[in-house]
Amino acid sequence: MIDMETEIRGFDAHTARLAKKYISAGDVVAFHTETVYGLGADARNDDAVRKIFTLKGRPADNPLIVHVHKDYDLSQLIDGEPSYAPALRKAFLPGPLTIVYPSIDKVSRLVSCGGNTLAVRVPSSPIAQEFLRAVNVPIAAPSANLSKHVSPVTAQHVYDDFQGKIPLILDGGACSGGIESTVLDCTEEVPQVLRAGLVTREMIASVAGDCGVYQMAAGEKPKSPGIAYKHYSPRCKTALFAPDCIAGALNLYDEEECSGGRAYILCESALISGINGRRMLDLGATGEEMANRLYFLLRDGERDATLIIAIKPKEEGGVMDGVLNRLVRACGGKV
Ligand code: TXA
Ligand code: MG
């Protein structure tokens, strides 16, 4: 059902006024960031924040990240911070690092689902900065995809999920980062990675002295609910193979083709020469390249494929932690 016209616009003075008008009225506006597109609303406005959850079909217990421009006064959002936090901001912000601070009742309680922390992000995308400066309020924003669908890395991806449901998409082209920001818990003595991303555990430890990685214990309520949900899935069947199981992947490909389906193999560039004559989605060679391409390829693939068969890249650690986490959750356990 189409409720309104959805405009896709680059940023200029007129767009800034439009964005400000919509946000002030409690509407939801999508915007480019360097990681993935966000679906933003005034974080202080209960009804506006509720709209985000409804539009996405997002579970009510999964908190949102608040976005601000780089000169925003952080003391308006947080209640203290550990001594290592300023150095992390200096090293990595603006950029793809979200910091979880102690915070109570600074914005709508719906943003943090009633918890006593707040996740704050200062994106480096010039479009995001212009937008956040124009509205000059904290903007609560999850990734601009329907819940469980692949995160959007172009304005068209956002349009595909929300056409007729939101008035405006701020188009900044393709997102260079390609996977969501690193989420870092900074409420305790040692920072802890809740969600891996382009700012790696190693990079954080080199600034803060130490950095842990959150592992959810069986039966425990997750510290960051988002990590517990199945996510990022393309709208076709998927399968995931270990790097040493290429023969199995090719067998499955051939079976799918024999039964009239259209299969694609998603893998790192190094494997391509051994998989001649089949439909391919090329992830590239480095961790950064794979992060940049993954969601784009999943969105591209799902338009034509009945089955996407992913082969896990061999490399681990650093940026690959974030890439592998997304790949497993997108393609693991569906076939
Ligand atoms: O790159 C990004 O972070 C993108 C762009 C739009 O900024 N946003 C994004 O938002 O990925 P979303 O809602 O898709 O993911 C937010 C993640 C979830 O896993 C959520 O559970 C976690 O951050 N989170 C949010 N607030 C939290 C909090 N107070 N404590 C712990 N985890 C939190
Ligand atoms: Mg998301």
GROMACS .gro file of N, CA and C and ligand atoms in nm, residues 36 56 58 62 142-149 151-152 180 195 231-232 295, ligand 2:
model
   58
   36VAL      N    1   2.588   0.219   0.650
   36VAL     CA    2   2.467   0.180   0.577
   36VAL      C    3   2.370   0.297   0.592
   56LYS      N    4   0.970  -0.048   1.049
   56LYS     CA    5   1.066  -0.157   1.025
   56LYS      C    6   1.010  -0.294   1.061
   58ARG      N    7   1.032  -0.377   1.379
   58ARG     CA    8   1.144  -0.411   1.466
   58ARG      C    9   1.094  -0.454   1.604
   62ASN      N   10   1.470  -0.413   2.105
   62ASN     CA   11   1.600  -0.391   2.041
   62ASN      C   12   1.629  -0.241   2.033
  142PRO      N   13   1.792   0.329   1.325
  142PRO     CA   14   1.844   0.196   1.290
  142PRO      C   15   1.880   0.195   1.143
  143SER      N   16   1.935   0.085   1.094
  143SER     CA   17   1.957   0.071   0.951
  143SER      C   18   1.821   0.077   0.880
  144ALA      N   19   1.819   0.136   0.759
  144ALA     CA   20   1.693   0.166   0.691
  144ALA      C   21   1.645   0.048   0.605
  145ASN      N   22   1.635  -0.069   0.668
  145ASN     CA   23   1.581  -0.188   0.602
  145ASN      C   24   1.464  -0.239   0.683
  146LEU      N   25   1.373  -0.312   0.618
  146LEU     CA   26   1.272  -0.384   0.694
  146LEU      C   27   1.344  -0.482   0.784
  147SER      N   28   1.292  -0.502   0.904
  147SER     CA   29   1.355  -0.592   1.001
  147SER      C   30   1.380  -0.728   0.934
  148LYS      N   31   1.498  -0.782   0.952
  148LYS     CA   32   1.542  -0.912   0.898
  148LYS      C   33   1.589  -0.907   0.753
  149HIS      N   34   1.560  -0.796   0.681
  149HIS     CA   35   1.611  -0.788   0.543
  149HIS      C   36   1.755  -0.738   0.547
  151SER      N   37   2.069  -0.503   0.514
  151SER     CA   38   2.084  -0.358   0.534
  151SER      C   39   2.108  -0.288   0.401
  152PRO      N   40   2.061  -0.162   0.389
  152PRO     CA   41   2.067  -0.089   0.262
  152PRO      C   42   2.197  -0.011   0.245
  180GLU      N   43   2.744  -0.231   0.916
  180GLU     CA   44   2.708  -0.138   1.023
  180GLU      C   45   2.827  -0.109   1.115
  195ARG      N   46   2.923  -0.541   1.885
  195ARG     CA   47   2.903  -0.577   1.744
  195ARG      C   48   3.028  -0.538   1.667
  231HIS      N   49   1.927  -1.200   1.099
  231HIS     CA   50   1.933  -1.067   1.040
  231HIS      C   51   1.972  -1.074   0.895
  232TYR      N   52   1.966  -0.965   0.829
  232TYR     CA   53   2.040  -0.943   0.704
  232TYR      C   54   2.008  -1.043   0.592
  295TYR      N   55   2.665  -0.650   0.137
  295TYR     CA   56   2.520  -0.624   0.132
  295TYR      C   57   2.476  -0.589  -0.009
  337MG      MG   58   2.002  -0.317   1.148
   0.00000   0.00000   0.00000
